[in-house]
mmCIF file of C-alpha atoms and ligand atoms in Angstrom:
data_model
loop_
_atom_site.group_PDB
_atom_site.id
_atom_site.type_symbol
_atom_site.label_atom_id
_atom_site.label_comp_id
_atom_site.label_asym_id
_atom_site.label_seq_id
_atom_site.Cartn_x
_atom_site.Cartn_y
_atom_site.Cartn_z
ATOM 1 C CA MET J 1 -19.316 -3.377 12.418
ATOM 2 C CA PRO J 2 -16.183 -5.025 10.968
ATOM 3 C CA PHE J 3 -13.023 -2.948 10.526
ATOM 4 C CA GLY J 4 -9.987 -3.593 8.397
ATOM 5 C CA GLN J 5 -7.947 -2.654 5.358
ATOM 6 C CA PHE J 6 -7.958 -3.093 1.592
ATOM 7 C CA ILE J 7 -4.335 -3.665 0.622
ATOM 8 C CA ILE J 8 -3.686 -2.353 -2.873
ATOM 9 C CA GLY J 9 -0.756 -1.302 -5.041
ATOM 10 C CA PRO J 10 1.073 -2.305 -8.224
ATOM 11 C CA PRO J 11 2.398 -5.866 -8.645
ATOM 12 C CA GLY J 12 5.466 -6.461 -6.512
ATOM 13 C CA SER J 13 4.900 -3.452 -4.261
ATOM 14 C CA GLY J 14 4.736 -5.705 -1.192
ATOM 15 C CA LYS J 15 0.986 -6.247 -0.612
ATOM 16 C CA THR J 16 1.159 -9.916 0.343
ATOM 17 C CA THR J 17 4.212 -9.355 2.540
ATOM 18 C CA TYR J 18 2.405 -6.451 4.204
ATOM 19 C CA ALA J 19 -0.735 -8.560 4.795
ATOM 20 C CA ASN J 20 1.437 -11.190 6.412
ATOM 21 C CA GLY J 21 3.450 -8.716 8.539
ATOM 22 C CA MET J 22 0.406 -6.701 9.602
ATOM 23 C CA SER J 23 -1.532 -9.831 10.562
ATOM 24 C CA GLN J 24 1.386 -11.041 12.677
ATOM 25 C CA TYR J 25 1.583 -7.681 14.432
ATOM 26 C CA LEU J 26 -2.180 -7.617 15.100
ATOM 27 C CA ALA J 27 -2.101 -11.163 16.453
ATOM 28 C CA CYS J 28 0.881 -10.237 18.619
ATOM 29 C CA ILE J 29 -0.990 -7.386 20.313
ATOM 30 C CA GLY J 30 -4.025 -9.581 20.927
ATOM 31 C CA ARG J 31 -6.390 -8.455 18.181
ATOM 32 C CA LYS J 32 -8.258 -11.044 16.137
ATOM 33 C CA VAL J 33 -7.278 -10.856 12.513
ATOM 34 C CA ALA J 34 -8.333 -12.520 9.269
ATOM 35 C CA ILE J 35 -6.725 -12.372 5.843
ATOM 36 C CA ILE J 36 -8.944 -12.493 2.789
ATOM 37 C CA ASN J 37 -7.005 -13.221 -0.355
ATOM 38 C CA LEU J 38 -8.840 -11.755 -3.345
ATOM 39 C CA ASP J 39 -5.874 -12.037 -5.731
ATOM 40 C CA PRO J 40 -6.323 -15.194 -7.818
ATOM 41 C CA ALA J 41 -2.720 -14.861 -9.068
ATOM 42 C CA ASN J 42 -1.364 -15.237 -5.509
ATOM 43 C CA ASP J 43 -0.236 -18.863 -5.588
ATOM 44 C CA LEU J 44 2.614 -18.943 -3.072
ATOM 45 C CA LEU J 45 1.189 -17.294 -0.002
ATOM 46 C CA PRO J 46 3.348 -16.678 3.092
ATOM 47 C CA TYR J 47 0.160 -16.660 5.215
ATOM 48 C CA LYS J 48 -2.770 -19.034 5.570
ATOM 49 C CA PRO J 49 -5.776 -17.135 4.217
ATOM 50 C CA ASP J 50 -9.060 -17.344 6.096
ATOM 51 C CA VAL J 51 -10.862 -16.776 2.803
ATOM 52 C CA ASP J 52 -9.244 -17.492 -0.553
ATOM 53 C CA ILE J 53 -10.680 -16.516 -3.943
ATOM 54 C CA SER J 54 -8.977 -19.625 -5.415
ATOM 55 C CA ASP J 55 -11.676 -21.673 -3.650
ATOM 56 C CA LEU J 56 -14.213 -19.902 -5.854
ATOM 57 C CA VAL J 57 -12.356 -19.525 -9.125
ATOM 58 C CA ASP J 58 -8.971 -20.771 -10.322
ATOM 59 C CA LEU J 59 -6.941 -18.453 -12.549
ATOM 60 C CA GLN J 60 -5.026 -21.241 -14.351
ATOM 61 C CA THR J 61 -8.252 -23.057 -15.236
ATOM 62 C CA VAL J 62 -9.834 -19.811 -16.443
ATOM 63 C CA MET J 63 -6.793 -19.070 -18.651
ATOM 64 C CA GLN J 64 -6.866 -22.549 -20.166
ATOM 65 C CA GLU J 65 -10.596 -22.891 -20.656
ATOM 66 C CA MET J 66 -11.241 -19.346 -21.847
ATOM 67 C CA ASN J 67 -7.996 -19.127 -23.798
ATOM 68 C CA LEU J 68 -7.011 -15.947 -21.962
ATOM 69 C CA GLY J 69 -3.674 -14.467 -20.908
ATOM 70 C CA PRO J 70 -2.880 -13.624 -17.252
ATOM 71 C CA ASN J 71 -4.469 -10.157 -17.353
ATOM 72 C CA GLY J 72 -7.598 -11.262 -19.223
ATOM 73 C CA GLY J 73 -7.865 -14.194 -16.823
ATOM 74 C CA LEU J 74 -7.647 -11.875 -13.840
ATOM 75 C CA VAL J 75 -10.383 -9.608 -15.205
ATOM 76 C CA TYR J 76 -12.536 -12.718 -15.760
ATOM 77 C CA CYS J 77 -11.939 -13.880 -12.158
ATOM 78 C CA MET J 78 -12.930 -10.463 -10.814
ATOM 79 C CA ASP J 79 -16.092 -10.484 -12.964
ATOM 80 C CA TYR J 80 -16.836 -13.946 -11.615
ATOM 81 C CA LEU J 81 -16.391 -12.813 -8.034
ATOM 82 C CA GLU J 82 -18.615 -9.798 -8.681
ATOM 83 C CA GLN J 83 -21.353 -12.160 -9.856
ATOM 84 C CA ASN J 84 -20.862 -14.443 -6.849
ATOM 85 C CA MET J 85 -20.664 -12.001 -3.970
ATOM 86 C CA ASP J 86 -22.957 -14.271 -1.938
ATOM 87 C CA TRP J 87 -20.007 -16.724 -1.779
ATOM 88 C CA LEU J 88 -17.813 -14.011 -0.267
ATOM 89 C CA GLN J 89 -20.529 -12.875 2.120
ATOM 90 C CA ALA J 90 -21.024 -16.427 3.411
ATOM 91 C CA ALA J 91 -17.246 -16.871 3.835
ATOM 92 C CA LEU J 92 -16.945 -13.571 5.728
ATOM 93 C CA GLU J 93 -19.864 -14.200 8.059
ATOM 94 C CA PRO J 94 -18.047 -16.325 10.690
ATOM 95 C CA LEU J 95 -15.102 -13.898 10.687
ATOM 96 C CA GLU J 96 -17.470 -11.010 11.209
ATOM 97 C CA LYS J 97 -19.178 -12.815 14.085
ATOM 98 C CA GLY J 98 -15.777 -13.509 15.661
ATOM 99 C CA GLY J 99 -14.922 -9.765 15.517
ATOM 100 C CA ALA J 100 -11.890 -10.221 13.256
ATOM 101 C CA TYR J 101 -10.020 -7.257 11.788
ATOM 102 C CA CYS J 102 -10.103 -8.015 8.045
ATOM 103 C CA LEU J 103 -7.091 -7.585 5.785
ATOM 104 C CA PHE J 104 -8.106 -7.871 2.114
ATOM 105 C CA ASP J 105 -5.146 -8.735 -0.138
ATOM 106 C CA LEU J 106 -6.137 -7.411 -3.575
ATOM 107 C CA PRO J 107 -4.651 -7.897 -7.051
ATOM 108 C CA GLY J 108 -2.244 -5.185 -8.226
ATOM 109 C CA GLN J 109 -2.983 -4.785 -11.936
ATOM 110 C CA ALA J 110 -3.715 -1.082 -12.449
ATOM 111 C CA GLU J 111 -6.267 -1.761 -15.179
ATOM 112 C CA LEU J 112 -8.540 -3.416 -12.627
ATOM 113 C CA PHE J 113 -8.775 -0.066 -10.881
ATOM 114 C CA MET J 114 -8.597 2.286 -13.856
ATOM 115 C CA MET J 115 -10.386 0.549 -16.725
ATOM 116 C CA HIS J 116 -12.832 -1.924 -15.265
ATOM 117 C CA ASP J 117 -15.573 -1.422 -12.746
ATOM 118 C CA ASN J 118 -15.706 -4.955 -11.335
ATOM 119 C CA LEU J 119 -13.222 -4.418 -8.482
ATOM 120 C CA LYS J 120 -14.824 -1.070 -7.657
ATOM 121 C CA HIS J 121 -18.231 -2.769 -7.488
ATOM 122 C CA ILE J 122 -16.800 -5.505 -5.218
ATOM 123 C CA ILE J 123 -15.291 -2.867 -2.927
ATOM 124 C CA ASP J 124 -18.510 -0.830 -2.926
ATOM 125 C CA THR J 125 -20.573 -3.898 -1.995
ATOM 126 C CA ILE J 126 -18.263 -4.727 0.921
ATOM 127 C CA THR J 127 -18.132 -1.172 2.249
ATOM 128 C CA GLN J 128 -21.524 0.267 1.386
ATOM 129 C CA LYS J 129 -23.865 -2.721 1.375
ATOM 130 C CA TRP J 130 -22.208 -4.860 4.041
ATOM 131 C CA HIS J 131 -20.993 -1.816 6.028
ATOM 132 C CA TYR J 132 -17.366 -2.882 6.482
ATOM 133 C CA ARG J 133 -15.225 0.043 7.671
ATOM 134 C CA LEU J 134 -12.101 -0.311 5.558
ATOM 135 C CA THR J 135 -9.089 1.879 4.883
ATOM 136 C CA ALA J 136 -7.360 1.501 1.520
ATOM 137 C CA VAL J 137 -3.639 1.045 2.167
ATOM 138 C CA HIS J 138 -1.951 1.780 -1.154
ATOM 139 C CA LEU J 139 1.635 0.525 -1.363
ATOM 140 C CA VAL J 140 4.155 1.772 -3.905
ATOM 141 C CA ASP J 141 7.745 0.623 -4.043
ATOM 142 C CA ALA J 142 10.038 3.313 -2.613
ATOM 143 C CA HIS J 143 12.618 2.685 -5.345
ATOM 144 C CA LEU J 144 10.411 4.976 -7.500
ATOM 145 C CA CYS J 145 11.871 7.861 -5.465
ATOM 146 C CA THR J 146 15.242 7.336 -7.114
ATOM 147 C CA ASP J 147 14.057 8.780 -10.431
ATOM 148 C CA ALA J 148 12.033 12.003 -10.777
ATOM 149 C CA SER J 149 9.983 10.781 -13.767
ATOM 150 C CA LYS J 150 9.115 7.532 -12.011
ATOM 151 C CA PHE J 151 8.143 9.401 -8.857
ATOM 152 C CA ILE J 152 5.832 11.694 -10.863
ATOM 153 C CA SER J 153 4.169 8.585 -12.415
ATOM 154 C CA CYS J 154 3.810 7.160 -8.906
ATOM 155 C CA LEU J 155 2.116 10.400 -7.767
ATOM 156 C CA MET J 156 -0.334 10.272 -10.680
ATOM 157 C CA MET J 157 -1.110 6.612 -10.044
ATOM 158 C CA SER J 158 -1.620 7.122 -6.289
ATOM 159 C CA LEU J 159 -3.831 10.143 -6.850
ATOM 160 C CA SER J 160 -6.022 8.496 -9.483
ATOM 161 C CA THR J 161 -6.419 5.335 -7.355
ATOM 162 C CA MET J 162 -7.452 7.506 -4.403
ATOM 163 C CA LEU J 163 -10.044 9.371 -6.454
ATOM 164 C CA HIS J 164 -11.322 6.200 -8.103
ATOM 165 C CA LEU J 165 -11.854 4.211 -4.898
ATOM 166 C CA GLU J 166 -13.398 6.986 -2.786
ATOM 167 C CA LEU J 167 -12.299 5.324 0.468
ATOM 168 C CA PRO J 168 -10.306 6.504 3.488
ATOM 169 C CA HIS J 169 -6.822 6.166 2.079
ATOM 170 C CA ILE J 170 -3.205 5.851 3.199
ATOM 171 C CA ASN J 171 -0.349 5.985 0.709
ATOM 172 C CA VAL J 172 2.696 3.998 1.710
ATOM 173 C CA LEU J 173 6.241 4.007 0.314
ATOM 174 C CA SER J 174 7.105 0.366 0.838
ATOM 175 C CA LYS J 175 10.497 -1.391 1.089
ATOM 176 C CA ILE J 176 12.238 1.748 2.370
ATOM 177 C CA ASP J 177 14.989 -0.512 3.697
ATOM 178 C CA LEU J 178 15.966 -1.357 0.097
ATOM 179 C CA VAL J 179 16.146 2.187 -1.288
ATOM 180 C CA ARG J 180 19.878 2.545 -0.676
ATOM 181 C CA GLN J 181 20.542 -0.244 -3.140
ATOM 182 C CA TYR J 182 19.262 1.929 -5.974
ATOM 183 C CA GLY J 183 21.666 4.798 -5.341
ATOM 184 C CA LYS J 184 21.515 8.137 -3.537
ATOM 185 C CA LEU J 185 18.228 10.019 -3.411
ATOM 186 C CA ASP J 186 18.210 13.610 -4.696
ATOM 187 C CA PHE J 187 16.361 14.772 -1.560
ATOM 188 C CA ASN J 188 15.837 13.709 2.025
ATOM 189 C CA LEU J 189 13.077 11.192 2.688
ATOM 190 C CA ASP J 190 10.643 13.829 4.047
ATOM 191 C CA PHE J 191 10.597 15.511 0.627
ATOM 192 C CA TYR J 192 9.087 12.364 -0.918
ATOM 193 C CA LEU J 193 6.745 11.784 2.008
ATOM 194 C CA GLU J 194 5.325 15.294 2.214
ATOM 195 C CA VAL J 195 4.897 15.766 -1.573
ATOM 196 C CA GLN J 196 5.514 19.509 -1.488
ATOM 197 C CA ASN J 197 7.771 21.849 -3.448
ATOM 198 C CA LEU J 198 7.719 19.479 -6.396
ATOM 199 C CA LYS J 199 9.266 22.134 -8.633
ATOM 200 C CA TYR J 200 12.614 21.010 -7.215
ATOM 201 C CA LEU J 201 11.871 17.498 -8.431
ATOM 202 C CA VAL J 202 11.332 18.712 -12.001
ATOM 203 C CA ARG J 203 14.694 20.501 -11.825
ATOM 204 C CA THR J 204 16.484 17.190 -11.264
ATOM 205 C CA MET J 205 15.103 15.706 -14.460
ATOM 206 C CA GLY J 206 18.185 16.267 -16.618
ATOM 207 C CA GLU J 207 18.573 17.861 -19.998
ATOM 208 C CA SER J 208 17.875 15.000 -22.403
ATOM 209 C CA PRO J 209 15.825 16.084 -25.470
ATOM 210 C CA PHE J 210 12.896 14.032 -24.111
ATOM 211 C CA ASN J 211 13.008 15.695 -20.701
ATOM 212 C CA LYS J 212 13.385 19.150 -22.247
ATOM 213 C CA ARG J 213 10.385 18.543 -24.454
ATOM 214 C CA TYR J 214 8.124 17.327 -21.660
ATOM 215 C CA ARG J 215 9.400 19.503 -18.804
ATOM 216 C CA LYS J 216 6.345 21.774 -18.938
ATOM 217 C CA LEU J 217 4.042 18.753 -18.798
ATOM 218 C CA SER J 218 5.907 17.327 -15.775
ATOM 219 C CA GLN J 219 5.736 20.739 -14.128
ATOM 220 C CA ALA J 220 1.985 20.993 -14.771
ATOM 221 C CA LEU J 221 1.397 17.497 -13.356
ATOM 222 C CA CYS J 222 3.386 18.351 -10.236
ATOM 223 C CA GLU J 223 1.410 21.580 -9.784
ATOM 224 C CA LEU J 224 -1.834 19.628 -10.128
ATOM 225 C CA VAL J 225 -0.771 17.155 -7.433
ATOM 226 C CA GLU J 226 0.330 19.973 -5.102
ATOM 227 C CA ASP J 227 -2.799 22.057 -5.712
ATOM 228 C CA MET J 228 -5.072 19.133 -4.882
ATOM 229 C CA GLY J 229 -3.203 18.799 -1.565
ATOM 230 C CA LEU J 230 -4.472 15.251 -1.074
ATOM 231 C CA LEU J 231 -1.317 13.268 -1.413
ATOM 232 C CA SER J 232 1.340 12.333 1.117
ATOM 233 C CA PHE J 233 3.104 9.087 1.994
ATOM 234 C CA VAL J 234 4.221 7.168 5.046
ATOM 235 C CA PRO J 235 7.318 4.992 4.928
ATOM 236 C CA LEU J 236 7.303 1.259 5.549
ATOM 237 C CA ALA J 237 9.903 -1.439 5.984
ATOM 238 C CA ILE J 238 7.932 -4.498 6.929
ATOM 239 C CA GLN J 239 10.387 -5.770 9.544
ATOM 240 C CA ASP J 240 10.290 -2.360 11.300
ATOM 241 C CA LYS J 241 7.780 -2.623 14.149
ATOM 242 C CA GLN J 242 7.487 1.138 14.574
ATOM 243 C CA ALA J 243 6.563 1.571 10.906
ATOM 244 C CA VAL J 244 3.931 -1.183 11.012
ATOM 245 C CA GLN J 245 2.518 0.331 14.227
ATOM 246 C CA HIS J 246 2.344 3.718 12.553
ATOM 247 C CA VAL J 247 0.455 2.451 9.471
ATOM 248 C CA LEU J 248 -1.968 0.536 11.713
ATOM 249 C CA GLY J 249 -2.597 3.626 13.850
ATOM 250 C CA LEU J 250 -3.366 5.717 10.754
ATOM 251 C CA ALA J 251 -5.613 2.989 9.305
ATOM 252 C CA ASP J 252 -7.489 2.680 12.616
ATOM 253 C CA LYS J 253 -8.116 6.426 12.670
ATOM 254 C CA ALA J 254 -9.135 6.528 8.999
ATOM 255 C CA ASN J 255 -11.613 3.637 9.223
ATOM 256 C CA GLY J 256 -12.995 4.773 12.578
ATOM 257 C CA ALA J 257 -11.803 1.790 14.668
ATOM 258 C CA VAL J 258 -10.290 4.190 17.218
ATOM 259 C CA TYR J 259 -13.514 6.163 17.619
ATOM 260 C CA ALA J 260 -15.670 3.008 17.756
ATOM 261 C CA SER J 261 -13.457 1.752 20.544
ATOM 262 C CA LEU J 262 -13.718 5.062 22.437
ATOM 263 C CA ALA J 263 -17.510 4.914 22.087
ATOM 264 C CA GLY J 264 -17.594 1.316 23.331
ATOM 265 C CA HIS J 265 -18.676 -0.138 19.950
ATOM 266 C CA SER J 266 -15.635 -2.363 19.560
ATOM 267 C CA PRO J 267 -14.558 -5.645 21.146
ATOM 268 C CA TYR J 268 -11.255 -3.916 22.003
ATOM 269 C CA PRO J 269 -10.716 -1.289 24.690
ATOM 270 C CA PRO J 270 -9.178 2.038 23.580
ATOM 271 C CA GLU J 271 -5.898 1.140 25.368
ATOM 272 C CA LEU J 272 -5.427 -1.760 23.013
ATOM 273 C CA ILE J 273 -6.146 0.292 19.914
ATOM 274 C CA TYR J 274 -4.333 3.472 21.036
ATOM 275 C CA GLY J 275 -1.698 1.685 23.022
ATOM 276 C CA ALA J 276 -0.679 -0.382 20.029
ATOM 277 C CA SER J 277 -0.337 2.576 17.677
ATOM 278 C CA PHE J 278 2.764 4.679 17.216
ATOM 279 C CA GLN J 279 2.942 7.355 19.933
ATOM 280 C CA GLY J 280 5.943 9.475 18.946
ATOM 281 C CA SER J 281 6.326 12.386 16.552
ATOM 282 C CA GLU J 282 6.173 11.699 12.811
ATOM 283 C CA THR J 283 9.050 14.057 12.092
ATOM 284 C CA ASP J 284 11.295 12.203 14.532
ATOM 285 C CA MET J 285 10.302 8.966 12.888
ATOM 286 C CA TRP J 286 11.146 10.309 9.404
ATOM 287 C CA SER J 287 14.602 11.411 10.628
ATOM 288 C CA ASP J 288 15.095 8.026 12.220
ATOM 289 C CA PHE J 289 14.197 6.314 8.932
ATOM 290 C CA GLN J 290 16.452 8.680 7.015
ATOM 291 C CA GLU J 291 19.334 7.750 9.254
ATOM 292 C CA LYS J 292 18.575 4.055 9.545
ATOM 293 C CA TYR J 293 17.698 3.140 5.983
ATOM 294 C CA ILE J 294 19.015 5.875 3.733
ATOM 295 C CA ASP J 295 22.102 7.576 5.153
ATOM 296 C CA ARG J 296 23.698 4.792 7.118
ATOM 297 C CA PRO J 297 25.776 2.428 5.009
ATOM 298 C CA GLY J 298 24.168 -0.979 4.931
ATOM 299 C CA ASN J 299 27.112 -3.162 5.894
ATOM 300 C CA ILE J 300 30.661 -2.989 7.147
ATOM 301 C CA VAL J 301 32.245 -3.107 3.660
ATOM 302 C CA GLU J 302 30.054 -0.229 2.408
ATOM 303 C CA ARG J 303 30.904 1.734 5.573
ATOM 304 C CA GLN J 304 34.612 1.261 5.052
ATOM 305 C CA VAL J 305 34.374 2.318 1.407
ATOM 306 C CA GLU J 306 32.314 5.422 2.343
ATOM 307 C CA GLN J 307 34.907 6.356 4.961
ATOM 308 C CA GLY J 308 37.644 6.004 2.376
ATOM 309 C CA GLN J 309 39.159 2.856 3.934
ATOM 310 C CA PRO J 310 39.957 -0.128 1.775
ATOM 311 C CA PRO J 311 37.610 -3.012 2.642
ATOM 312 C CA GLU J 312 39.281 -5.761 4.665
HETATM 313 N N1 GTP Q 1 13.394 -5.816 2.068
HETATM 314 C C1 GTP Q 1 12.058 -5.793 1.948
HETATM 315 N N2 GTP Q 1 11.472 -6.602 1.032
HETATM 316 C C2 GTP Q 1 10.123 -6.542 0.923
HETATM 317 C C3 GTP Q 1 9.328 -5.705 1.737
HETATM 318 N N3 GTP Q 1 8.036 -5.866 1.379
HETATM 319 C C4 GTP Q 1 8.030 -6.792 0.393
HETATM 320 N N4 GTP Q 1 9.277 -7.200 0.102
HETATM 321 C C5 GTP Q 1 9.683 -8.167 -0.943
HETATM 322 O O1 GTP Q 1 9.194 -7.700 -2.192
HETATM 323 C C6 GTP Q 1 8.821 -8.796 -3.032
HETATM 324 C C7 GTP Q 1 7.404 -8.605 -3.519
HETATM 325 O O2 GTP Q 1 6.545 -8.648 -2.401
HETATM 326 P P1 GTP Q 1 5.058 -9.203 -2.473
HETATM 327 O O3 GTP Q 1 4.519 -9.101 -1.096
HETATM 328 O O4 GTP Q 1 4.986 -10.506 -3.159
HETATM 329 O O5 GTP Q 1 4.390 -8.102 -3.429
HETATM 330 P P2 GTP Q 1 2.904 -8.076 -4.002
HETATM 331 O O6 GTP Q 1 2.547 -6.639 -4.132
HETATM 332 O O7 GTP Q 1 2.000 -8.920 -3.183
HETATM 333 O O8 GTP Q 1 3.119 -8.734 -5.428
HETATM 334 P P3 GTP Q 1 2.017 -9.316 -6.443
HETATM 335 O O9 GTP Q 1 1.344 -10.457 -5.724
HETATM 336 O O10 GTP Q 1 2.826 -9.726 -7.620
HETATM 337 O O11 GTP Q 1 1.066 -8.204 -6.766
HETATM 338 C C8 GTP Q 1 9.000 -10.044 -2.182
HETATM 339 O O12 GTP Q 1 10.253 -10.606 -2.529
HETATM 340 C C9 GTP Q 1 9.041 -9.531 -0.748
HETATM 341 O O13 GTP Q 1 9.831 -10.334 0.100
HETATM 342 C C10 GTP Q 1 10.005 -4.851 2.722
HETATM 343 O O14 GTP Q 1 9.409 -4.045 3.456
HETATM 344 N N5 GTP Q 1 11.357 -4.955 2.761
#
């Protein structure tokens, strides 16, 4: 029974970097890991994929021969993969036999999730027909927290992806370490992670004619998200070991790897699965992140300016 993660999220949200970082962490703690690149637009990979969709279909060739743009080409490649799932099954077989934890790096274009069924069919085949136990790890760039309207869009996108995929799901605010660059947040980090009391978010939206006109709509969307009670985020900065550990621990619980290990149905003893996951309290971790990445000035010059001293 193979375990692993589907890594999803909009373009640029950090999926490939996460696949690379997570695989390094897994290898470090002694778990076998494989990366399956299913994004044909991924040309400069920081990792060496164990399976690469480019070996099946090449996006550039598709664009040239079919006279398609990048998005049309991507949809074509996904259709092609859907029709050639036996290729993927054969490529996965040795990894499965070797007991590898599978990280699937997926394309980020939202239309693949929202408007076409090909990726959903691919995911369904892997999880339902081939019985892979996979958690969807959905990354969104944390800079969306710096603007209430953008954060509401991010909530809608995360929620609809969750409902569309019907998989165990973790929502991640990625690149937390870069948030400071985009200015001060209106609220502490836990506000964005817990996704509660969103009425306060709507209040920060300003008084432009556009905002005034659509305030009720924003309010209704926020109420919908809160009423469903399905959405929350965990923070990630890929170089932060604690954060990577935390996401892995949640993914292992969501896909059942922890319970399989406890029941003796895993090549890894529970100590390795539990022992490698984050053991502390989430609230302490949030405060630590708040202090480390959001409150604390990033460098000595910023610190001096914040303390009212002229930079040296
Ligand atoms: N500082 C910082 N940079 C990050 C982090 N995660 C990703 N990045 C950077 O964000 C940029 C985009 O990351 P990618 O991993 O290529 O994002 P992606 O989602 O795979 O992008 P597409 O392949 O276009 O869909 C790269 O420059 C990464 O180095 C992080 O946690 N911290």
